[in-house]
Amino acid sequence: MEFTLIIPEIIVFLTATAILILDLILQQEKQKKLLGFAAEAGVILAIAQLVRMFALGQQASSWGLLTIDTFGHVIKIILLVSTGLVILLSVDYFKTIISRKGEYYCLILFSVVGMMFMVSADNFISFFLSLQLTSIPLYILSGIDKNDARSNEAAYKYLMLGMLASVVMLYGMTFIYGFTAAANFEGIARQLTSLDLHENPILLIAMIFIFAGFAFKVAAVPFHFWVPDTYEGAPTPVTSFLATAPKVAGFAALIRLLTIAFSPLIAQWRTLFIILSILSMSVGNIVALSQTNIKRMLGFSSVAHVGYILMAFAIADQMAVSAAIFYLMIYGIVNIGTFAVIASVMRGEDHQIQGLAGLSKRSPLMSLSVAVFMISMIGIPPTPGFWGKFNLFASVVNGGMTWLAVIGIINSIISVYYYINVLRYVYGDQEIGNQQDKQARRPADPAADGLNNIPCLMRLAVVISLALTIIIATYPQPFIELAKAAAVALKTGLWL
Amino acid sequence: MQLVIFFVLAAITTVAGIIMVSADNIARSIYSHVLALLGIAGIYLLLYAEFMAGVQVLVYAGGVSIMLLFALMLTKPAKGVIRALDHPRRVPAFITAVVLFGLLSFSIFQAKWPLKVEPSRVMTPEVIGKSMFADYVLPFEIVSVILLVALIGAVVIGVKGREDTDDEE
């Protein structure tokens, strides 16, 4: 029974369908919370199944244009944990904002099914289709708050640029297919070894086209133009989803594509990724310095983090890839945690960083979380961000590109400014005047100053992210081992 | 002979494509879109892909264009839309397109395409159907989920919900 291999995907898919039907049955608005819990239950069930499959440690097996292996299991667990946190965050956030809650959860889950297939895809056909299944719900989700013009703008920009990126990528794939007459990754690799790139510059162009599509999905410079507007405009839980899950899935698919299909062309694509990486880190960090909107700032900071992760592809040995996977875990949790705090304390506001002024007096838990997450993003020990960056930079130095690691470190130092700037508002006294001004401006808005009534599920999302962060900080070793197991499981010629 | 037919079809497709993106009138755009799609269907026929040609005519030239016309009919275009189509950055866009075209066609001609694939004449609907439901069943199912998602998306975006009437935000 080969379809037992995709039981986690089937669970998530069935949950999504069940939510659609449940949405019709539950008439009262109060009962709609159940939809969120149903989605959460499906995600947890799928995680349990994945953990079981991981523990069984079966051989990698192929079925239906997919490769099911340990690499896939680890990435899917990261994906589902992030999704679970996002759903937890959404239940209360969307209580008032949207009425179509069933569709919201269902779209998130369908998108996750797409991502899970994308992570396992070992064929251009299954890969491209699952990429579409991932993206289309995301376009809709970013515009789900229909009354908010910024949300509409976010969705529109994301849709237009996303479609363009997909088309360019597909065009690149057709050239590769034309040369190799193979759509599955291993077949492509076999054919590419016998080809001479210098006689066929079109191969390089095709590769650039495909990477352009990926770079758009993970938001690397110069394909990041949708990031600030989409991150700012989309409802905060959707932003937290956009900032984590599709990137994890995109990077995982990129790892599989590069290490298997394009392994014969490693010399060429390593150079491309050095360029992409330096551009993303530098542009992301420098532009983030001048942002006053915290969601935009986090958008650019995520571009910078993508730059750090792309360094691993400039080395592309086993150590670098496992460091990238470990970094993705930490990046996912810390980012969702940060957005969870923003969603809890800044409902119905315009998300200016100044809005966080005096948070430490209003909510110690939230301000502690912000502090931990921000320090982790900088990468100061003993936070998980430190372990992530340490592993990543060490692997880059080990791969013989010390200068690239130095650029990464310089960039991390630049990033200190804007992360600490947030904490300056959160813990600082100097902005009290500003805060009073703010309260005077809107005294009657219960969401703005009602920090005491942060819904408990949002609080739970923050606390879980915080707990995971602290666990990784204290015991990083099991997680590093997990990432290593994932990288080892890849069936690549690069490190066998 | 084949080459002549190919160039005729290619010319039709290209001209129709240019009219499609440059027309001031959306209806004219859609009709030239149909023409371009029919030209592509002709090229498929030349490549012995009869099934593809048939699907192209049925789904794209037929279905999708009719949908576009319906969408045009059911929505009332805002005043000044025609102006909006006239983008000020036409010149840079044109230059980019020409450079990209030159680069691509240069490298396509430069390339030593390794395989001379004989047109396979066994691509009957039966063969396609069998492989679609055997080897490619998973992608096929993914496509159906994509369609479901698109449908849900259309409902979310298109249908007026309660939030559209009572101003909450």
XYZ file of C-alpha atoms in Angstrom:
665
model
C 0.000 0.000 0.000
C 2.055 2.867 -1.253
C -0.308 5.607 -0.275
C 0.552 4.957 3.375
C 3.618 7.039 2.564
C 1.518 10.164 2.230
C -0.748 9.641 5.229
C 0.295 12.981 6.833
C -0.691 14.841 3.680
C -3.943 12.916 3.508
C -4.723 13.791 7.126
C -4.217 17.499 6.517
C -6.216 17.359 3.296
C -9.124 15.539 4.942
C -9.093 18.007 7.833
C -9.366 20.872 5.357
C -12.292 19.219 3.602
C -13.951 18.382 6.896
C -13.675 22.036 7.949
C -15.430 23.109 4.769
C -18.356 20.842 5.610
C -18.303 21.644 9.323
C -18.479 25.313 8.408
C -21.854 24.697 6.804
C -23.161 22.769 9.801
C -22.101 25.263 12.462
C -24.465 28.158 12.082
C -23.755 30.290 15.118
C -20.804 32.608 15.136
C -19.711 31.388 18.573
C -19.365 27.835 17.383
C -16.956 28.846 14.639
C -14.113 28.607 17.121
C -14.510 24.861 16.751
C -13.221 25.163 13.183
C -9.918 26.448 14.489
C -9.706 23.620 16.981
C -10.512 21.103 14.257
C -7.708 22.496 12.118
C -5.363 22.358 15.081
C -6.337 18.762 15.779
C -5.641 17.760 12.184
C -2.233 19.414 12.277
C -1.312 17.688 15.548
C -2.452 14.325 14.187
C -0.312 14.818 11.084
C 2.693 15.771 13.243
C 2.175 12.609 15.304
C 2.117 10.489 12.174
C 5.260 12.196 10.850
C 7.073 11.632 14.141
C 6.071 7.974 13.966
C 7.368 7.689 10.410
C 10.566 9.462 11.416
C 11.059 7.121 14.366
C 10.548 4.060 12.163
C 13.376 5.393 10.039
C 12.371 3.633 6.858
C 14.428 3.733 3.699
C 13.653 6.530 1.316
C 11.003 5.358 -1.077
C 9.589 6.869 -4.219
C 5.991 6.895 -5.174
C 3.875 8.990 -7.464
C 6.635 11.457 -8.396
C 7.494 11.952 -4.732
C 10.410 10.837 -2.612
C 9.426 10.149 0.963
C 12.514 10.297 3.160
C 13.779 11.532 6.515
C 14.633 14.909 5.013
C 10.998 15.316 4.078
C 9.778 14.191 7.499
C 11.931 16.724 9.360
C 10.960 19.618 7.107
C 7.285 18.682 7.265
C 7.409 18.618 11.062
C 8.869 22.148 11.028
C 6.142 23.213 8.601
C 3.333 21.745 10.654
C 4.587 23.134 13.960
C 4.622 26.620 12.420
C 1.184 26.069 10.955
C -0.144 24.897 14.297
C 1.109 28.073 15.947
C -0.388 30.241 13.210
C -3.780 28.568 13.608
C -3.617 29.037 17.371
C -2.925 32.691 16.777
C -5.732 33.061 14.252
C -8.602 31.712 16.333
C -9.020 34.862 18.396
C -7.481 37.346 16.004
C -10.116 36.743 13.365
C -13.002 36.603 15.805
C -14.256 39.920 14.560
C -12.343 40.692 11.405
C -13.533 38.116 8.926
C -16.734 36.182 8.683
C -15.465 33.433 6.423
C -13.546 31.505 9.036
C -14.114 28.083 7.522
C -12.527 29.163 4.279
C -9.622 30.752 6.141
C -8.568 27.543 7.940
C -9.288 25.456 4.910
C -7.050 27.626 2.698
C -4.220 27.508 5.235
C -4.431 23.727 5.378
C -4.602 23.330 1.597
C -1.552 25.528 1.296
C 0.241 23.300 3.810
C -0.699 20.199 1.816
C 0.910 21.866 -1.196
C 4.035 22.621 0.802
C 4.270 19.054 2.085
C 4.092 17.707 -1.451
C 6.581 20.318 -2.616
C 9.099 19.201 0.000
C 8.829 15.618 -1.233
C 8.577 16.327 -4.954
C 11.358 14.772 -6.995
C 9.940 15.647 -10.375
C 9.320 18.942 -12.159
C 5.660 18.069 -12.682
C 4.802 17.260 -9.090
C 7.033 20.091 -7.905
C 5.417 22.765 -10.048
C 1.884 21.664 -9.279
C 2.486 21.533 -5.544
C 4.102 24.961 -5.756
C 0.871 26.235 -7.282
C -1.176 24.504 -4.607
C 1.012 26.293 -2.060
C 0.803 29.709 -3.657
C -2.804 30.119 -4.739
C -4.225 29.886 -1.193
C -1.544 32.345 -0.050
C -2.668 34.942 -2.588
C -6.205 34.656 -1.294
C -5.179 34.606 2.369
C -3.198 37.821 2.109
C -6.329 39.542 0.832
C -8.758 37.875 3.215
C -9.507 41.050 5.134
C -11.584 42.424 2.310
C -12.484 45.692 4.015
C -8.875 46.694 4.480
C -7.481 48.422 1.403
C -3.942 47.506 2.440
C -4.904 43.844 2.548
C -6.330 44.129 -0.965
C -3.141 45.771 -2.155
C -1.076 43.055 -0.482
C -3.005 40.317 -2.229
C -2.912 42.038 -5.600
C 0.834 42.639 -5.575
C 1.544 39.155 -4.311
C -0.691 37.595 -6.966
C 0.762 39.542 -9.883
C 4.420 39.044 -8.987
C 3.835 35.483 -7.831
C 2.240 34.474 -11.109
C 5.059 36.113 -13.045
C 7.636 34.233 -10.965
C 5.830 30.936 -11.531
C 5.675 31.478 -15.273
C 9.354 32.383 -15.502
C 10.212 29.296 -13.495
C 8.097 27.072 -15.727
C 9.801 28.519 -18.794
C 13.174 27.634 -17.303
C 11.979 24.093 -16.626
C 10.956 23.627 -20.249
C 14.514 24.326 -21.378
C 15.906 21.808 -18.930
C 13.358 19.288 -20.165
C 14.287 20.049 -23.753
C 17.899 19.184 -23.023
C 17.437 16.169 -20.820
C 14.062 14.758 -21.894
C 13.598 13.984 -18.215
C 11.382 15.612 -15.636
C 12.505 13.658 -12.593
C 15.446 15.074 -10.685
C 17.719 12.037 -10.884
C 17.156 11.665 -14.603
C 18.015 15.329 -15.103
C 21.231 14.905 -13.128
C 22.218 11.879 -15.219
C 21.710 13.789 -18.457
C 23.304 17.022 -17.271
C 26.614 15.304 -16.447
C 27.136 14.608 -20.140
C 26.415 18.172 -21.247
C 28.889 20.964 -21.642
C 27.641 24.183 -20.145
C 30.049 26.344 -22.137
C 28.568 25.137 -25.380
C 25.051 25.577 -24.059
C 24.636 28.914 -22.296
C 20.897 28.333 -22.416
C 21.304 25.878 -19.537
C 22.624 28.668 -17.380
C 19.736 30.914 -18.400
C 17.254 28.133 -17.665
C 18.805 27.669 -14.253
C 18.616 31.395 -13.542
C 14.931 31.375 -14.531
C 14.196 28.523 -12.155
C 16.137 30.178 -9.330
C 14.299 33.422 -9.968
C 11.074 31.619 -9.182
C 12.558 30.218 -5.993
C 14.082 33.547 -5.025
C 10.637 35.083 -5.323
C 9.087 32.410 -3.133
C 11.663 32.769 -0.376
C 11.939 36.552 -0.941
C 15.599 36.987 -1.803
C 16.933 40.233 -3.271
C 16.357 41.245 -6.107
C 13.004 39.415 -6.086
C 11.789 40.837 -2.779
C 9.690 43.783 -3.955
C 6.429 42.241 -2.866
C 7.657 41.657 0.686
C 7.145 44.991 2.468
C 3.685 45.734 1.101
C 2.402 42.203 1.429
C 3.784 41.761 4.942
C 2.338 45.072 6.030
C -1.034 44.680 4.380
C -1.868 41.077 5.153
C -3.550 40.382 8.520
C -0.812 39.655 11.088
C -1.443 35.888 11.459
C -1.335 35.556 7.692
C 1.911 37.528 7.651
C 3.386 35.188 10.222
C 2.376 32.271 8.011
C 3.799 33.936 4.876
C 7.054 34.713 6.636
C 7.700 31.155 7.744
C 6.014 28.143 6.170
C 6.391 28.923 2.434
C 10.010 29.873 3.026
C 10.794 26.646 4.848
C 9.090 24.675 2.084
C 10.750 26.723 -0.657
C 14.205 26.245 0.810
C 13.607 22.532 1.296
C 12.502 22.116 -2.312
C 15.479 24.179 -3.431
C 17.833 21.937 -1.442
C 16.377 18.859 -3.102
C 16.491 20.394 -6.571
C 20.059 21.664 -6.231
C 21.631 18.669 -4.554
C 19.941 16.138 -6.799
C 18.881 17.535 -10.171
C 21.469 20.267 -10.570
C 24.352 18.562 -8.765
C 26.444 18.360 -11.981
C 26.289 22.145 -12.341
C 27.372 22.913 -8.779
C 30.236 25.190 -9.804
C 27.837 27.496 -11.646
C 25.037 27.732 -9.155
C 27.349 28.214 -6.197
C 28.453 31.502 -7.733
C 24.854 32.528 -8.312
C 24.002 31.869 -4.693
C 26.996 33.813 -3.409
C 25.622 36.843 -5.284
C 22.032 36.283 -4.141
C 23.151 35.778 -0.565
C 25.290 38.910 -0.317
C 22.595 41.028 -1.964
C 19.839 39.691 0.288
C 21.719 40.149 3.550
C 22.955 43.618 2.743
C 19.821 45.071 1.166
C 17.577 43.466 3.759
C 19.533 44.792 6.700
C 20.220 48.254 5.350
C 16.643 48.925 4.307
C 15.335 47.509 7.583
C 17.277 50.224 9.426
C 14.975 52.967 8.175
C 11.629 51.241 8.715
C 9.162 52.670 11.186
C 6.470 50.065 10.648
C 7.310 46.916 12.565
C 5.765 44.540 10.055
C 7.745 46.122 7.217
C 10.855 46.008 9.361
C 10.351 42.314 10.057
C 9.766 41.820 6.344
C 13.166 43.259 5.483
C 14.753 41.439 8.390
C 13.361 38.198 6.968
C 14.979 39.102 3.643
C 18.257 39.417 5.526
C 17.745 36.036 7.211
C 17.109 34.520 3.795
C 20.480 35.961 2.806
C 22.174 34.163 5.712
C 20.505 30.892 4.786
C 21.503 31.312 1.130
C 25.143 31.356 2.251
C 24.717 27.651 2.891
C 23.992 27.119 -0.806
C 27.200 28.896 -1.700
C 28.990 26.064 0.116
C 26.464 23.283 -0.440
C 28.176 20.528 1.479
C 26.447 18.339 4.003
C 27.419 20.487 6.971
C 26.152 23.668 5.340
C 22.846 22.121 4.334
C 22.198 20.766 7.815
C 23.104 24.185 9.247
C 20.565 25.736 6.877
C 17.862 23.316 8.025
C 18.650 24.042 11.676
C 18.536 27.770 10.945
C 15.152 27.354 9.279
C 13.747 25.693 12.415
C 14.857 28.562 14.603
C 13.873 31.212 12.097
C 10.383 29.733 11.874
C 9.726 29.603 15.595
C 11.230 32.990 16.427
C 9.415 34.742 13.596
C 6.045 33.263 14.448
C 6.650 34.194 18.074
C 7.397 37.796 17.144
C 4.358 38.090 14.916
C 2.266 36.452 17.634
C 3.300 39.214 20.034
C 2.522 41.859 17.435
C -0.844 40.280 16.739
C -1.660 40.212 20.458
C -0.610 43.701 21.456
C -1.301 45.617 18.251
C -4.736 44.655 17.120
C -6.379 47.259 14.974
C -3.388 49.554 14.949
C -1.135 50.749 12.216
C 1.847 48.718 13.497
C 4.257 51.583 14.079
C 7.219 50.555 16.202
C 6.374 53.431 18.535
C 3.150 51.626 19.309
C 5.182 49.239 21.440
C 6.312 52.048 23.732
C 6.070 51.185 27.393
C 5.029 47.618 26.698
C 7.180 46.390 29.576
C 4.906 48.199 32.032
C 1.738 46.961 30.438
C 2.579 43.333 29.865
C 5.743 41.786 31.315
C 5.203 38.466 29.550
C 4.857 40.036 26.113
C 7.833 42.305 26.579
C 9.978 39.437 27.833
C 8.989 37.458 24.741
C 9.833 40.350 22.429
C 13.204 40.658 24.113
C 13.988 36.956 23.735
C 12.867 36.879 20.104
C 14.749 40.029 19.116
C 17.964 38.929 20.802
C 17.565 35.578 19.139
C 17.215 37.205 15.734
C 20.425 39.131 16.329
C 22.107 35.903 17.363
C 23.518 36.781 20.765
C 24.319 33.783 22.972
C 22.677 31.894 24.596
C 19.628 32.256 22.357
C 18.860 29.714 19.612
C 19.589 32.385 17.035
C 23.178 32.221 18.208
C 23.366 28.461 17.700
C 21.790 28.823 14.276
C 24.167 31.526 13.123
C 27.151 29.847 14.758
C 26.519 26.621 12.856
C 25.868 28.453 9.628
C 28.941 30.684 9.761
C 31.092 27.766 10.923
C 29.998 25.709 7.946
C 30.761 28.603 5.604
C 34.251 29.015 7.087
C 34.719 25.262 6.937
C 33.763 25.369 3.265
C 36.615 27.767 2.635
C 34.745 31.029 2.202
C 35.761 32.927 5.289
C 35.175 36.245 3.534
C 31.521 35.358 2.988
C 31.136 34.523 6.670
C 32.723 37.883 7.507
C 30.132 39.651 5.351
C 27.469 37.705 7.220
C 28.868 38.762 10.580
C 29.088 42.409 9.533
C 25.456 42.187 8.488
C 24.484 40.658 11.811
C 26.129 43.604 13.527
C 24.158 46.046 11.386
C 20.975 44.220 12.328
C 21.645 44.814 16.033
C 20.545 48.407 15.572
C 17.018 47.836 14.409
C 16.314 44.877 16.648
C 17.561 46.749 19.706
C 15.569 49.778 18.575
C 12.413 47.734 19.141
C 13.555 46.855 22.641
C 14.394 50.496 23.273
C 10.720 51.290 22.767
C 9.505 48.249 24.679
C 11.652 48.841 27.762
C 12.488 52.509 27.413
C 11.020 55.351 29.453
C 11.719 58.111 27.016
C 8.653 57.392 24.924
C 6.129 57.788 27.723
C 5.028 61.125 26.391
C 4.404 59.572 23.059
C 2.419 56.809 24.638
C 0.205 59.175 26.585
C -0.328 61.028 23.391
C -1.435 57.793 21.821
C -3.825 56.955 24.595
C -5.266 60.405 24.497
C -5.868 59.971 20.850
C -7.988 56.905 21.122
C -9.179 56.367 24.644
C -12.215 54.350 23.687
C -10.540 51.707 21.611
C -10.599 48.570 23.753
C -8.242 46.634 21.524
C -5.461 49.183 21.604
C -4.945 49.521 25.316
C -6.714 46.380 26.410
C -3.540 44.469 27.020
C -5.072 42.805 30.001
C -7.516 41.038 27.794
C -5.168 39.419 25.350
C -7.133 36.329 24.389
C -5.723 33.242 26.063
C -5.090 31.355 22.819
C -2.873 34.145 21.508
C -1.087 34.151 24.819
C -0.674 30.408 24.425
C 0.828 30.838 20.944
C 3.361 33.314 22.328
C 4.157 31.083 25.307
C 4.664 27.997 23.135
C 7.006 29.886 20.793
C 8.868 31.242 23.804
C 9.099 27.784 25.355
C 10.395 26.246 22.127
C 12.928 29.049 21.813
C 14.163 28.461 25.350
C 14.273 24.688 24.845
C 16.398 25.070 21.704
C 18.616 27.541 23.527
C 19.229 25.111 26.381
C 19.395 21.851 24.479
C 20.401 22.681 20.916
C 22.069 19.329 20.342
C 19.001 17.160 19.575
C 17.770 19.736 17.101
C 21.145 19.974 15.401
C 21.158 16.173 15.178
C 17.703 16.292 13.648
C 18.864 18.720 10.973
C 21.917 16.569 10.343
C 19.764 13.441 9.960
C 17.668 15.326 7.422
C 20.689 16.389 5.385
C 22.258 12.924 5.484
C 19.045 11.363 4.210
C 19.190 13.312 0.944
C 19.976 10.991 -1.926
C 22.557 13.228 -3.517
C 25.778 12.568 -5.332
C 27.367 15.563 -3.635
C 28.092 13.859 -0.334
C 27.775 10.142 -0.805
C 6.063 22.846 -46.530
C 5.984 22.290 -42.781
C 8.330 25.192 -42.311
C 6.053 27.495 -44.307
C 3.024 26.485 -42.251
C 5.010 26.971 -39.081
C 6.023 30.499 -40.028
C 2.475 31.401 -41.006
C 1.165 30.106 -37.676
C 3.971 31.777 -35.741
C 3.273 35.081 -37.487
C -0.438 34.849 -36.691
C 0.299 34.041 -33.052
C 2.838 36.814 -32.637
C 0.756 39.497 -34.317
C -2.308 38.451 -32.352
C -0.251 38.550 -29.168
C 0.999 42.046 -29.890
C -2.531 43.253 -30.630
C -3.699 41.595 -27.429
C -1.357 43.521 -25.171
C -1.541 46.815 -27.036
C -5.258 47.047 -27.805
C -7.177 49.861 -26.154
C -10.360 47.881 -26.056
C -10.521 44.875 -23.751
C -12.954 43.003 -25.997
C -10.541 43.363 -28.909
C -7.796 42.096 -26.599
C -9.794 38.998 -25.791
C -10.563 38.225 -29.431
C -6.936 38.504 -30.442
C -6.142 36.301 -27.463
C -8.396 33.650 -29.001
C -6.544 34.021 -32.289
C -3.178 33.622 -30.593
C -4.358 30.510 -28.788
C -5.638 29.017 -32.040
C -2.256 29.702 -33.634
C -0.566 27.807 -30.803
C -3.023 24.957 -31.297
C -1.927 24.855 -34.938
C 1.703 24.598 -33.870
C 0.796 21.673 -31.611
C -0.777 19.975 -34.615
C 2.437 20.469 -36.566
C 4.275 18.725 -33.738
C 1.927 15.737 -33.979
C 0.355 16.560 -30.632
C -3.228 16.225 -31.797
C -4.581 15.715 -28.313
C -2.859 18.847 -27.013
C -4.203 20.788 -29.974
C -7.696 19.582 -29.258
C -7.462 20.454 -25.577
C -5.976 23.828 -26.442
C -8.929 24.669 -28.685
C -11.543 23.298 -26.290
C -10.222 24.634 -22.995
C -8.362 27.807 -23.878
C -9.725 29.118 -27.151
C -13.181 27.912 -26.157
C -13.666 27.885 -22.402
C -11.233 30.431 -21.018
C -12.008 33.081 -23.609
C -15.729 32.682 -23.103
C -15.133 33.090 -19.381
C -13.181 36.268 -20.028
C -16.000 37.609 -22.182
C -18.517 36.715 -19.499
C -16.428 38.460 -16.868
C -16.277 41.502 -19.113
C -20.011 41.380 -19.674
C -20.916 41.016 -15.996
C -18.641 43.738 -14.662
C -19.053 47.324 -15.613
C -15.698 48.811 -16.515
C -14.781 51.916 -14.571
C -14.182 55.100 -16.494
C -10.570 55.694 -17.362
C -9.498 52.075 -17.412
C -8.172 52.543 -20.914
C -5.807 55.206 -19.679
C -4.517 52.879 -16.987
C -3.475 50.343 -19.601
C -1.191 52.923 -21.113
C 1.730 52.501 -18.767
C 4.348 55.262 -18.638
C 7.195 52.784 -18.391
C 6.603 51.383 -21.851
C 10.051 52.241 -23.170
C 12.086 50.483 -20.421
C 9.709 47.533 -20.637
C 10.214 47.369 -24.398
C 13.993 47.515 -24.050
C 13.959 44.762 -21.407
C 11.778 42.591 -23.598
C 14.004 43.067 -26.653
C 17.186 42.338 -24.695
C 15.665 39.231 -23.144
C 14.387 38.094 -26.520
C 17.796 38.600 -28.115
C 19.580 36.798 -25.311
C 17.192 33.870 -25.354
C 17.068 33.413 -29.096
C 20.851 33.708 -29.303
C 21.340 31.004 -26.722
C 18.622 28.816 -28.184
C 20.347 28.853 -31.570
C 23.747 28.508 -29.951
C 22.722 25.451 -27.959
C 23.555 21.956 -29.137
C 20.223 20.343 -28.477
C 21.255 16.815 -27.670
C 18.181 14.857 -28.579
C 16.462 14.469 -31.856
C 13.178 13.125 -30.614
C 11.065 11.456 -33.232
C 7.485 12.599 -32.991
C 5.722 9.797 -31.235
C 2.543 8.946 -33.021
C 1.099 6.806 -30.280
C -0.047 9.685 -28.111
C -3.676 8.787 -28.441
C -6.138 9.915 -25.804
C -6.161 6.331 -24.579
C -2.423 6.306 -23.877
C -2.581 9.735 -22.270
C -5.534 8.754 -20.141
C -3.883 5.574 -18.939
C -0.656 7.276 -17.933
C -2.570 10.113 -16.315
C -4.463 7.770 -14.051
C -1.574 5.384 -13.404
C 1.839 7.051 -13.320
C 0.633 10.596 -12.895
C -2.300 10.059 -10.604
C -0.882 12.172 -7.790
C -0.226 15.284 -9.912
C -3.675 14.768 -11.376
C -5.193 14.818 -7.895
C -3.126 17.866 -6.952
C -4.600 19.662 -9.953
C -8.085 18.854 -8.745
C -7.269 20.253 -5.293
C -5.906 23.394 -6.964
C -9.225 23.792 -8.745
C -11.071 23.358 -5.444
C -8.855 26.022 -3.874
C -9.485 28.367 -6.776
C -13.208 27.857 -6.322
C -13.033 28.590 -2.599
C -10.884 31.615 -3.354
C -13.434 32.905 -5.809
C -16.116 32.538 -3.143
C -13.994 34.302 -0.516
C -13.167 37.210 -2.788
C -16.252 37.425 -4.952
C -19.236 36.725 -2.724
C -20.350 39.431 -0.390
C -20.113 38.361 3.227
C -21.646 39.881 6.293
C -18.523 41.945 6.897
C -19.141 43.811 3.675
C -22.397 45.222 4.880
C -21.874 46.013 8.562
C -18.871 48.282 8.876
C -16.767 46.752 11.607
C -13.304 47.936 10.766
